[in-house]
mmCIF file of C-alpha atoms and ligand atoms in Angstrom:
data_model
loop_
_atom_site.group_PDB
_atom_site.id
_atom_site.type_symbol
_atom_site.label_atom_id
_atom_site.label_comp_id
_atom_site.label_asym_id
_atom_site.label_seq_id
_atom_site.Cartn_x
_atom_site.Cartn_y
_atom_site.Cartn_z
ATOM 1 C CA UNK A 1 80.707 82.172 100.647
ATOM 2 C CA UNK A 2 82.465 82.582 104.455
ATOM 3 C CA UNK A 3 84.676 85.263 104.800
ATOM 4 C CA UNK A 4 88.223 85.395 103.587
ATOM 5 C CA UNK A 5 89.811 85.872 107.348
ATOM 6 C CA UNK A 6 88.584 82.168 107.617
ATOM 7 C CA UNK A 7 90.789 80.645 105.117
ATOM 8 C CA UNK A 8 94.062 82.112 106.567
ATOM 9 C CA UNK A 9 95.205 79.621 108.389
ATOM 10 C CA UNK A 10 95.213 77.104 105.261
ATOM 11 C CA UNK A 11 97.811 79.390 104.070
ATOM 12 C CA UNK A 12 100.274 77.865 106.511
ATOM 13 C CA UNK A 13 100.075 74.615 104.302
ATOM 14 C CA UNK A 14 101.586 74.214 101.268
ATOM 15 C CA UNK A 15 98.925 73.060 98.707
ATOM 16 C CA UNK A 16 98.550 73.213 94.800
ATOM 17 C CA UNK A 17 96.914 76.436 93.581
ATOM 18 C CA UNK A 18 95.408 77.880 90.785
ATOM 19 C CA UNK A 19 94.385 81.390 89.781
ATOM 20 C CA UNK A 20 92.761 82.571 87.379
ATOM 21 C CA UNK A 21 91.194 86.072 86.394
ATOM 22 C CA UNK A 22 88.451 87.510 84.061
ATOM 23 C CA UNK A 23 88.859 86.451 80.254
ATOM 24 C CA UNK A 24 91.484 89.326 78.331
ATOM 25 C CA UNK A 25 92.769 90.132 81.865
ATOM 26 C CA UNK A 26 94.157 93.764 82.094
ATOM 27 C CA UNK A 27 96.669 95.362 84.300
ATOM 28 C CA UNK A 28 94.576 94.580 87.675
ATOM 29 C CA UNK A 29 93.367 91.430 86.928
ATOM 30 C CA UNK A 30 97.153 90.088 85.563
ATOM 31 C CA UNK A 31 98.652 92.172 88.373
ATOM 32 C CA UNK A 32 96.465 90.766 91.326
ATOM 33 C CA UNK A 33 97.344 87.508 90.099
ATOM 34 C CA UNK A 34 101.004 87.633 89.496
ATOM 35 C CA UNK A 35 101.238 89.502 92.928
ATOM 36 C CA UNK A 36 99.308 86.255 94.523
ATOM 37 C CA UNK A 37 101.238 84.239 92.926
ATOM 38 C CA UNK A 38 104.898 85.292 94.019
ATOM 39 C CA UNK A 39 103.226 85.737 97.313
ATOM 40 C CA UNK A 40 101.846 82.564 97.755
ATOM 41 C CA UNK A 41 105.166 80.762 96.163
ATOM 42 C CA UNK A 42 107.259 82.747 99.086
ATOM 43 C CA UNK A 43 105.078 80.503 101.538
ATOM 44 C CA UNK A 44 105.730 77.465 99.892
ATOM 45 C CA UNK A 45 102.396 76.461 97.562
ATOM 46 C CA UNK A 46 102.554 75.212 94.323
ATOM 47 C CA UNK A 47 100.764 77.551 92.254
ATOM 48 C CA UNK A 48 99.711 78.035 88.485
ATOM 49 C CA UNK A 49 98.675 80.820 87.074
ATOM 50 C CA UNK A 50 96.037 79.981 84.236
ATOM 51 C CA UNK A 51 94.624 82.852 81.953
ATOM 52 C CA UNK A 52 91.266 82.229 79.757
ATOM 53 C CA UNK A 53 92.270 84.162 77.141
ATOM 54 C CA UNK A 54 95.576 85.714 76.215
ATOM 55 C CA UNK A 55 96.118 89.121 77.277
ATOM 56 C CA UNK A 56 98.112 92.437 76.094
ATOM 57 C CA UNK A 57 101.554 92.636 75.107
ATOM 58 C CA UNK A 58 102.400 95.478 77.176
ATOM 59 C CA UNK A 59 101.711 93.392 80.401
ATOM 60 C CA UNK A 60 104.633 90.746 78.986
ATOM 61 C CA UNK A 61 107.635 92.739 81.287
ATOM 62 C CA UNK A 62 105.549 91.288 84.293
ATOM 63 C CA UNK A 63 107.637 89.468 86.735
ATOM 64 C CA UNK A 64 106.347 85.986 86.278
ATOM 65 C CA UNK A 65 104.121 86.167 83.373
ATOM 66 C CA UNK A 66 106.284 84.141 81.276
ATOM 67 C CA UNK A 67 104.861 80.894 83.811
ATOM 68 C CA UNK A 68 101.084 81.842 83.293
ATOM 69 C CA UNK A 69 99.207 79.300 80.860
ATOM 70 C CA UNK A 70 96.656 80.408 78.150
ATOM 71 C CA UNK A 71 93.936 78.192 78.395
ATOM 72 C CA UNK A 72 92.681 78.433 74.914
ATOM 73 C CA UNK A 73 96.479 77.471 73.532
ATOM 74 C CA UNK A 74 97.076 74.639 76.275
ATOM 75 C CA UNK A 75 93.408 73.607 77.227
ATOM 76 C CA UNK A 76 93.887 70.174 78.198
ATOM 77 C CA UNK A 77 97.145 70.688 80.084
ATOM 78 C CA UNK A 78 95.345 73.701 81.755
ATOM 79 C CA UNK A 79 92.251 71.306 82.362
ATOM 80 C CA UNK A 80 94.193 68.785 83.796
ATOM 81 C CA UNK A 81 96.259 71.419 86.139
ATOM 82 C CA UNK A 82 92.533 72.814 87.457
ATOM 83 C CA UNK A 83 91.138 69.056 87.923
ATOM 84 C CA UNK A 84 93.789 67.796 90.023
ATOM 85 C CA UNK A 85 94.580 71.612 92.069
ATOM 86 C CA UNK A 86 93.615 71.669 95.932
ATOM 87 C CA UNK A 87 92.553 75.223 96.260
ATOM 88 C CA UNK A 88 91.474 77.924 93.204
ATOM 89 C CA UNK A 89 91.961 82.048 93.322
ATOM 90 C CA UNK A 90 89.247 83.752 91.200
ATOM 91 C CA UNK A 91 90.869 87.118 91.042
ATOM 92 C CA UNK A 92 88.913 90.701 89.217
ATOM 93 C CA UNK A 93 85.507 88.652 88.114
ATOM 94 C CA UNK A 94 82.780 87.513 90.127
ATOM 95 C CA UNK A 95 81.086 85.656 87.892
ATOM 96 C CA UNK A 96 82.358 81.970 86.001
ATOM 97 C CA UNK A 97 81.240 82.934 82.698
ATOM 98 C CA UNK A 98 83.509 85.995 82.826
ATOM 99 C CA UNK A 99 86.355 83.277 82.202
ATOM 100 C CA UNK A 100 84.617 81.740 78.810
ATOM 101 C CA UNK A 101 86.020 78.556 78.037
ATOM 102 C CA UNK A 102 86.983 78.203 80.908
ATOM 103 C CA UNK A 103 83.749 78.031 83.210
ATOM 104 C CA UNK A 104 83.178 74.292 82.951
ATOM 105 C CA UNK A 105 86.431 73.314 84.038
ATOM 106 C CA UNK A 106 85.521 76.045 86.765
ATOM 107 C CA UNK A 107 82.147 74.951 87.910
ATOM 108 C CA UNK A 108 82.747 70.976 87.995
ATOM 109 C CA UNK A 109 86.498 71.480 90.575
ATOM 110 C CA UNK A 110 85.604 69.918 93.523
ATOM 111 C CA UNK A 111 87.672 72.248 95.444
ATOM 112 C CA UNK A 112 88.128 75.259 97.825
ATOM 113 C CA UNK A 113 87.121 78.094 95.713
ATOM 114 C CA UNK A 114 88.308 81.875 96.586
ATOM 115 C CA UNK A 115 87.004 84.897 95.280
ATOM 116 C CA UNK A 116 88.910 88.238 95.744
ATOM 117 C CA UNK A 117 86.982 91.177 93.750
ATOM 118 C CA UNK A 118 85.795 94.441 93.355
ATOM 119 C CA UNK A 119 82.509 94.290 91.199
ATOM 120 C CA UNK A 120 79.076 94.524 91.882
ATOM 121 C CA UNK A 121 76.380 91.083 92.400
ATOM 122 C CA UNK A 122 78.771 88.747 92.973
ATOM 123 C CA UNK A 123 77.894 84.749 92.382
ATOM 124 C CA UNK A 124 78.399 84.055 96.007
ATOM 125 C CA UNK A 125 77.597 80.576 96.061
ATOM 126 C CA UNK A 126 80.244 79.419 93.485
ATOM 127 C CA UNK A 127 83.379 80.472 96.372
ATOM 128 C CA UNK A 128 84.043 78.744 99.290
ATOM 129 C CA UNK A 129 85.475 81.791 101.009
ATOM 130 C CA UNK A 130 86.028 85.410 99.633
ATOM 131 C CA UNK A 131 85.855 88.877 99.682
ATOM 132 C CA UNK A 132 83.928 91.197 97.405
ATOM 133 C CA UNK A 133 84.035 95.267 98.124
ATOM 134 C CA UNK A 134 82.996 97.485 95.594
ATOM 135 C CA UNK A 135 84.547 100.056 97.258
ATOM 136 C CA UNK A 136 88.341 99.064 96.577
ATOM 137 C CA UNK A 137 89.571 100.810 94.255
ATOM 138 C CA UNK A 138 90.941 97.540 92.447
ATOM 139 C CA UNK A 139 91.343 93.818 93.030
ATOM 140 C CA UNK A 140 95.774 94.626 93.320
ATOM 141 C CA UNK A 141 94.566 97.136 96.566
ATOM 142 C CA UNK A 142 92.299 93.553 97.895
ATOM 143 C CA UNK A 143 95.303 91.482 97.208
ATOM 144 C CA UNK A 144 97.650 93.580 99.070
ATOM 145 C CA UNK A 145 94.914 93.531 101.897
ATOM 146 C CA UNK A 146 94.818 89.884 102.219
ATOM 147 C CA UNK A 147 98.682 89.678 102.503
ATOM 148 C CA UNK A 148 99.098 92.106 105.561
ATOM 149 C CA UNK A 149 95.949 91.089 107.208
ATOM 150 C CA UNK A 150 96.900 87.479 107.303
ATOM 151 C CA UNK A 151 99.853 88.822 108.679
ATOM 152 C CA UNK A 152 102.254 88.390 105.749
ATOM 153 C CA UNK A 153 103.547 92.434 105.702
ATOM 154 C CA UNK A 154 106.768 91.277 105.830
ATOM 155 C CA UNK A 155 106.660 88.843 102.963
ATOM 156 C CA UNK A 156 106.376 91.497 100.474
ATOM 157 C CA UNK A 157 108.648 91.463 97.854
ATOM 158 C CA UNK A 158 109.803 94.077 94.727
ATOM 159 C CA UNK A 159 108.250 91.772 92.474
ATOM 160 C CA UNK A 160 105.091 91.604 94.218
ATOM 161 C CA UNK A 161 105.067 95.158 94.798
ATOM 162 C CA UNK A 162 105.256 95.733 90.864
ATOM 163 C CA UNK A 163 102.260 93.562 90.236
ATOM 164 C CA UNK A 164 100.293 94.737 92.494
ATOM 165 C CA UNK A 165 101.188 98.716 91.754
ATOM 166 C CA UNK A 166 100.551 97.551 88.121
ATOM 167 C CA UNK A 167 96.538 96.906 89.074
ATOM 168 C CA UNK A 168 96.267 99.712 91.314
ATOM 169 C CA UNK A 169 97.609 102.266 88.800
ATOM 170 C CA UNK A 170 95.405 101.361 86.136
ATOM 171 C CA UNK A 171 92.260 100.629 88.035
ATOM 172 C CA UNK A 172 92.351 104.064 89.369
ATOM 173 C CA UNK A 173 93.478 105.734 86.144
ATOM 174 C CA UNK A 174 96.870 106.581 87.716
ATOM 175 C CA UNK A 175 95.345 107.286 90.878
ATOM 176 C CA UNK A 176 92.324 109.923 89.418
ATOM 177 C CA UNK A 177 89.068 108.683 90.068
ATOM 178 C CA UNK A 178 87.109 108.545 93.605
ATOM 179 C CA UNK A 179 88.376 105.102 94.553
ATOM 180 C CA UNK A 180 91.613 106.552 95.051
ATOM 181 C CA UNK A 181 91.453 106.559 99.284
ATOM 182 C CA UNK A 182 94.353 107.385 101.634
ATOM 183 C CA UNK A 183 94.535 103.455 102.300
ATOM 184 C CA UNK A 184 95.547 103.387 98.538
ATOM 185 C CA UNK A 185 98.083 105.822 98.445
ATOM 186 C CA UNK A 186 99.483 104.046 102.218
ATOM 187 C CA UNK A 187 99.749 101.201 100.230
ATOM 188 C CA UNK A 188 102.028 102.428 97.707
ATOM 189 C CA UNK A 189 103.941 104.205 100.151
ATOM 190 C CA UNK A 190 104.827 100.647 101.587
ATOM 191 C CA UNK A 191 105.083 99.027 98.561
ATOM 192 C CA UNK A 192 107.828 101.844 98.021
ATOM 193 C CA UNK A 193 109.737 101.229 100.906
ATOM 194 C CA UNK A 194 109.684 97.554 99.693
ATOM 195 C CA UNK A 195 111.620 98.723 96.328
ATOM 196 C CA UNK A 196 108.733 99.667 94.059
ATOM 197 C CA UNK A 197 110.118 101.289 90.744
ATOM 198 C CA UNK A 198 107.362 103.477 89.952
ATOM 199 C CA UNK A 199 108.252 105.245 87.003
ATOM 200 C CA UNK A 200 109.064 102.082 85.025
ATOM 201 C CA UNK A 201 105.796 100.269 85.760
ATOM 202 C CA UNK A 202 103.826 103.613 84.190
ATOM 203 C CA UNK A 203 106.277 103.338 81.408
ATOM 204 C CA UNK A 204 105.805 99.603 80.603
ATOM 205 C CA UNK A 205 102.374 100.302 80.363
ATOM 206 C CA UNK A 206 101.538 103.708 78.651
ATOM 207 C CA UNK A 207 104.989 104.000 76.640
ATOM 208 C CA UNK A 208 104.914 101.088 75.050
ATOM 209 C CA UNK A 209 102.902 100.983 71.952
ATOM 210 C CA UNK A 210 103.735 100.966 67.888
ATOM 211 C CA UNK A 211 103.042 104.319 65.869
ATOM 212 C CA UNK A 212 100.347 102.598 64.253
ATOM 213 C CA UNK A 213 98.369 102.608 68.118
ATOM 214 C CA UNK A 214 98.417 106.324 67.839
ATOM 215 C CA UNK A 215 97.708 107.190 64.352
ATOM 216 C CA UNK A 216 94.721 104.465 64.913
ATOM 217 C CA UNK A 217 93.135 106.878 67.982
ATOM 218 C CA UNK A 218 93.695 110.162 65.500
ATOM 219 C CA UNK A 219 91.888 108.015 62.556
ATOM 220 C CA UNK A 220 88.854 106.941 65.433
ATOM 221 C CA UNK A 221 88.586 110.322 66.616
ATOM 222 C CA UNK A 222 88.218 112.187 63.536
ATOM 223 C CA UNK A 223 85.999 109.641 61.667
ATOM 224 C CA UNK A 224 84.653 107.468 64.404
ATOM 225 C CA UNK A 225 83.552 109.321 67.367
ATOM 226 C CA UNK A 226 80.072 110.870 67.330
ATOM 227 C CA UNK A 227 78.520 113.341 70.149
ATOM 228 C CA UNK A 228 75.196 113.708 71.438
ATOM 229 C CA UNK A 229 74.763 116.922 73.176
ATOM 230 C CA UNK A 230 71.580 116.322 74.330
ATOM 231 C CA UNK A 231 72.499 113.210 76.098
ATOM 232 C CA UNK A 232 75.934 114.624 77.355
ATOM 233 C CA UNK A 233 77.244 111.369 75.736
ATOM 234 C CA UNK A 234 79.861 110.657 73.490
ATOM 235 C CA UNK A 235 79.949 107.595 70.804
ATOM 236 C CA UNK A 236 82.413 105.567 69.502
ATOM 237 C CA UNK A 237 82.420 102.617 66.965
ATOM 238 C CA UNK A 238 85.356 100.831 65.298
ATOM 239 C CA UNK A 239 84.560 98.214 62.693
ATOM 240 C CA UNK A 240 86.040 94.990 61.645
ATOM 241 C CA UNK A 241 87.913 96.572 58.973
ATOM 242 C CA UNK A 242 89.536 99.888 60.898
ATOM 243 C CA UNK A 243 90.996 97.092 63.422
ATOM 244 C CA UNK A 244 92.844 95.813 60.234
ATOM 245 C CA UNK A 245 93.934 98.570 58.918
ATOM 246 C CA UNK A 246 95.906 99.571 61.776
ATOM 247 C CA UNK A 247 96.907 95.989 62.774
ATOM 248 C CA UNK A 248 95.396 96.414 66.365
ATOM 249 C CA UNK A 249 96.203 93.441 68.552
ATOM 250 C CA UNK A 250 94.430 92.824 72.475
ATOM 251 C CA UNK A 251 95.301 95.999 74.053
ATOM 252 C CA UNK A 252 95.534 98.706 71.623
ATOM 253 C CA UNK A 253 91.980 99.548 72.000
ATOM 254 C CA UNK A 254 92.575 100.150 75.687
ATOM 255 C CA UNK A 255 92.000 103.350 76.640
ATOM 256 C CA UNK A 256 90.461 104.506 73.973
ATOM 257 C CA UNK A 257 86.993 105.034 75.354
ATOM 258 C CA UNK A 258 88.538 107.679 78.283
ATOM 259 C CA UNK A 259 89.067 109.979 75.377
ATOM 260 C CA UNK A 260 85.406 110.218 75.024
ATOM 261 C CA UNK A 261 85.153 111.651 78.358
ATOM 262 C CA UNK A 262 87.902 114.360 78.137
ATOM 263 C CA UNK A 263 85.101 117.021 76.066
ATOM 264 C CA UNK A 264 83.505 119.354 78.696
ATOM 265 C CA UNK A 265 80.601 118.276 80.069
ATOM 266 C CA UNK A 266 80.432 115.083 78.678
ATOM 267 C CA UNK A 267 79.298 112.531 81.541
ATOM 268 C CA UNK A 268 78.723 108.998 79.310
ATOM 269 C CA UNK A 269 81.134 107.567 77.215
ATOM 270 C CA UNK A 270 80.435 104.513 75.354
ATOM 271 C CA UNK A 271 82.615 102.538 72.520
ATOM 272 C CA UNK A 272 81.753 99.481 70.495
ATOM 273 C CA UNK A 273 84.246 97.535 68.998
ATOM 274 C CA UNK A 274 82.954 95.027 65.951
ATOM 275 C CA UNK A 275 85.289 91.967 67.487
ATOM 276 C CA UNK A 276 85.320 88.643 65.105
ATOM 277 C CA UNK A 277 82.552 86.684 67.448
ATOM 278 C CA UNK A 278 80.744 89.865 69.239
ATOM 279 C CA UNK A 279 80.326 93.460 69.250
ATOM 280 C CA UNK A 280 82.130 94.266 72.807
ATOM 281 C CA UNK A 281 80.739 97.544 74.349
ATOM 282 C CA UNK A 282 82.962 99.693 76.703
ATOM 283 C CA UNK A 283 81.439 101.924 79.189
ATOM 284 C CA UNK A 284 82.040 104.790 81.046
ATOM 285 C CA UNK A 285 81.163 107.870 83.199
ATOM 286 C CA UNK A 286 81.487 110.659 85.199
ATOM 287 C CA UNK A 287 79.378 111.502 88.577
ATOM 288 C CA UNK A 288 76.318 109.295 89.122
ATOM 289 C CA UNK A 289 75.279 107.854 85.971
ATOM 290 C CA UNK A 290 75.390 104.399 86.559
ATOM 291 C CA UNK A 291 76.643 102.384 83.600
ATOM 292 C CA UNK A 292 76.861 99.322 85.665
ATOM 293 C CA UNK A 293 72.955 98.906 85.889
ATOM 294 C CA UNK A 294 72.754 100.224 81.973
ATOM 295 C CA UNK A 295 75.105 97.314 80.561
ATOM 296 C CA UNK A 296 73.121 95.009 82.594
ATOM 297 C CA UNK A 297 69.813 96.273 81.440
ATOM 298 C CA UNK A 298 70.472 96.966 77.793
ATOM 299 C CA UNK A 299 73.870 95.434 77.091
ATOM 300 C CA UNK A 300 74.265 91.910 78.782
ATOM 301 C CA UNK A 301 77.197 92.873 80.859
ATOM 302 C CA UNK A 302 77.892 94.757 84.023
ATOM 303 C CA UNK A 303 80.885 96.149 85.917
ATOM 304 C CA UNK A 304 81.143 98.679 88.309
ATOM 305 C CA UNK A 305 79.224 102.673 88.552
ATOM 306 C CA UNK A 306 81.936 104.605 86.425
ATOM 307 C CA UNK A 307 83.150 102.208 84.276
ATOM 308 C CA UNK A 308 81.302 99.108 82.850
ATOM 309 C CA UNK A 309 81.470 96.240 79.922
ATOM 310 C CA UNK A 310 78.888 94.666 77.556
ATOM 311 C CA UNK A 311 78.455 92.708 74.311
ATOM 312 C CA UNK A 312 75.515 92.807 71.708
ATOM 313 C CA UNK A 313 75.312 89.686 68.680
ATOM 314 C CA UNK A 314 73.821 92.362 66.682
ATOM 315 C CA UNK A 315 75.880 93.766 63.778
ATOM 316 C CA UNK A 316 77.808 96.851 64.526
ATOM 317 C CA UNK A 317 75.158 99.059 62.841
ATOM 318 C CA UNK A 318 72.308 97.575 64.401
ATOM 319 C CA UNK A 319 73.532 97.716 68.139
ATOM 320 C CA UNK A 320 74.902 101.796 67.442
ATOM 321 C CA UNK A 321 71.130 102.234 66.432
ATOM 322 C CA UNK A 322 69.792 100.072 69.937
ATOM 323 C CA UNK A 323 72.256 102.448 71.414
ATOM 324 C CA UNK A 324 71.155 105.500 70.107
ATOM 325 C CA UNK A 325 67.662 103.905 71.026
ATOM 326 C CA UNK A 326 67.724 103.308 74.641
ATOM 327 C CA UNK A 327 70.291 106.413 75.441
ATOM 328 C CA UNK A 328 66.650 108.407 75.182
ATOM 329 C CA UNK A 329 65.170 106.519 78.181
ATOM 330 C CA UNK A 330 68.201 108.629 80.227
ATOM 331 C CA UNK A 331 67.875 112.168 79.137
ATOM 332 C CA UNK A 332 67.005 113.181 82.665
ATOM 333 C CA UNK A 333 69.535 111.422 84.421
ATOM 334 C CA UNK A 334 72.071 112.697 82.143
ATOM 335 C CA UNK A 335 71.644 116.574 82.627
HETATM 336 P P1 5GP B 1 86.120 97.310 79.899
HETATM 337 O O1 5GP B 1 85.292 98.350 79.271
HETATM 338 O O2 5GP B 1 87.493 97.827 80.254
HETATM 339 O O3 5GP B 1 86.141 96.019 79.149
HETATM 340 O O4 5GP B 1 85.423 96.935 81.285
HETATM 341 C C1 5GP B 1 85.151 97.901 82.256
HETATM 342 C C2 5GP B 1 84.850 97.229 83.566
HETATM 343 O O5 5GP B 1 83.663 96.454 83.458
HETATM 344 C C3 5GP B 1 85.926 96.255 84.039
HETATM 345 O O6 5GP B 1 85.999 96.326 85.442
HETATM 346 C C4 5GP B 1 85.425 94.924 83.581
HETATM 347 O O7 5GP B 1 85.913 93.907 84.404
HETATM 348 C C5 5GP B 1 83.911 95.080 83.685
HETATM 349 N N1 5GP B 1 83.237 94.345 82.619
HETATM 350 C C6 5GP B 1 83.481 94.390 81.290
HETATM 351 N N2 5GP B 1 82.642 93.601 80.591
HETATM 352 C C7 5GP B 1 81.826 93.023 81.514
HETATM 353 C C8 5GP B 1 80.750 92.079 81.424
HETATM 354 O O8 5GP B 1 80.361 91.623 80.361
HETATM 355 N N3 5GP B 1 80.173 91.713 82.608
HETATM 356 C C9 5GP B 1 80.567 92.195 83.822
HETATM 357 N N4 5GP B 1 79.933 91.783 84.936
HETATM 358 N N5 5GP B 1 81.577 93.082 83.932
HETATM 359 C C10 5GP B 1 82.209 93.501 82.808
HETATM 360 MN MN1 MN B 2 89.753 95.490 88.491
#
């Protein structure tokens, strides 16, 4: 992989573009690549957004998002799109299998291959160029980057400026955790003097959910949330049959595991959702336990220090008990 500064002056020619994000793409993936995307049309490219999976209803007020494809509902249009494209953004993964169905497609374009991303061991030999700091505090921040230091400042638009604030806000938990820098908080200052409508981005995204969301955290709090004292870690597990109850839909569930961390002196959070073809395991943490290196180890996944993803094919009781199992191995570390 060569370094992103050598791929922009390709940017002066119009080509066909795709990009694509991690599979159930949040606010920073779908912002990052809605904010490319406007960005990249303003220079004259032809560029399709393509999304593995579909994604959460609360990012649907996103300027553009109406243009993105879901691969799983339009796979061979979407294949077709990716076999015949010139150039391809991988945007918030590092890693093709991240993108599911999609990988195949992926690996076997014969094309320039960008990676722009924030998480740790990237697969640098699948990217022709790219950039991969696990220091930003989201791929929206790395986005913005690569627009003012190919010298594009002045092509930022309001509509970029509310993708890319999307990413940034949520990444950083509305601009809490260390990643937060002063180069984040100069970029929102431009993106303000660009138009940015602050207030409305944090309400499309936290204000926006049914009654049933909420009464769904008070029923997972009171009977599904468990906390180990002696680990400093709190537990959460929602089966099949709690997701129906409550009619939770991608998205609803997002969140949720931060409320583990709110109890004093609680430094691990983890929750396990039973999802129809895997258990999907959400981590996270305060100071320096690393849950990127545990959902690696223990959990097939990965992520970044603080906050981390996994899966187990176990049933849901099975991988709570391999949990409850391996969580000993870290008593030290978690005092
Ligand atoms: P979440 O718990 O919100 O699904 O994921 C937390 C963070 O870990 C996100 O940055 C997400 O992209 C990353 N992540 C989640 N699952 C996985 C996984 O299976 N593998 C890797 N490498 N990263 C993951
Ligand atoms: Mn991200």
């Amino acid at each position: 992989m060569q370094p992103i500064e050598l791929f922009y002056p390709q940017l002066d020619s119009p080509a066909k573009v795709v990009i694509t994000m991690h599979q159930k793409p949040d606010g920073d993936a779908m912002g990052a690549a809605l904010g490319l995307y406007h960005f990249l049309r303003s220079l004259g490219h032809e560029v399709t957004v393509i999304s593995p999976t579909n994604w959460a209803d609360f990012l649907d007020w996103m300027p553009g998002i109406k243009q993105v494809i879901d691969f799983e509902h339009h796979r061979e249009k979407a294949k077709n799109i990716i076999s015949h494209t010139e150039i391809i953004f991988c945007l918030d993964f590092n890693i093709l299998h991240r993108t599911k169905h999609m990988e195949q497609p992926l690996t076997d374009a014969a094309c320039t291959k960008i990676l722009i991303d924030h998480h740790e061991q990237p697969q640098e030999s699948a990217f022709s160029y790219g950039i991969s700091d696990t220091s930003k505090s989201s791929t929206c921040e790395m986005v913005y980057d690569f627009i003012v230091n190919s010298g594009h400042a002045g092509s930022l638009s309001i509509d970029m400026a509310e993708c890319l604030y999307t990413g940034v806000m949520t990444d950083t938990g509305s601009f809490r955790f260390p990643a937060t820098t002063a180069s984040v908080h100069r970029m929102v200052a431009s993106l303000k003097d660009v138009g940015l409508r602050h207030t409305i981005v944090h309400e499309h995204i936290y204000d926006n959910f049914l009654e049933n969301r909420l009464r769904f955290i008070g029923y997972a709090l009171v009977n599904r949330m468990e906390v180990l004292y002696e680990y400093n870690t709190a537990l959460m597990y929602i089966t099949r049959a709690d997701l129906q109850k409550y009619n939770i839909k991608t998205g609803d569930t997002e969140g949720l595991v931060n409320y583990l961390l709110t109890i004093q002196g609680i430094k691990f959070g983890a929750l396990v959702i039973d999802r129809d073809e895997e258990r999907k395991w959400s981590f996270r943490s305060k100071g320096t336990f690393d849950v990127n290196t545990f959902a690696r180890k223990h959990f097939e996944g990965g992520g970044h220090a603080n906050a981390a993803g996994g899966r187990s094919s176990e049933v849901l009781e099975a991988t709570v008990k391999h949990f409850k199992q391996v969580i000993q191995e870290y008593q030290i570390q978690l005092q």
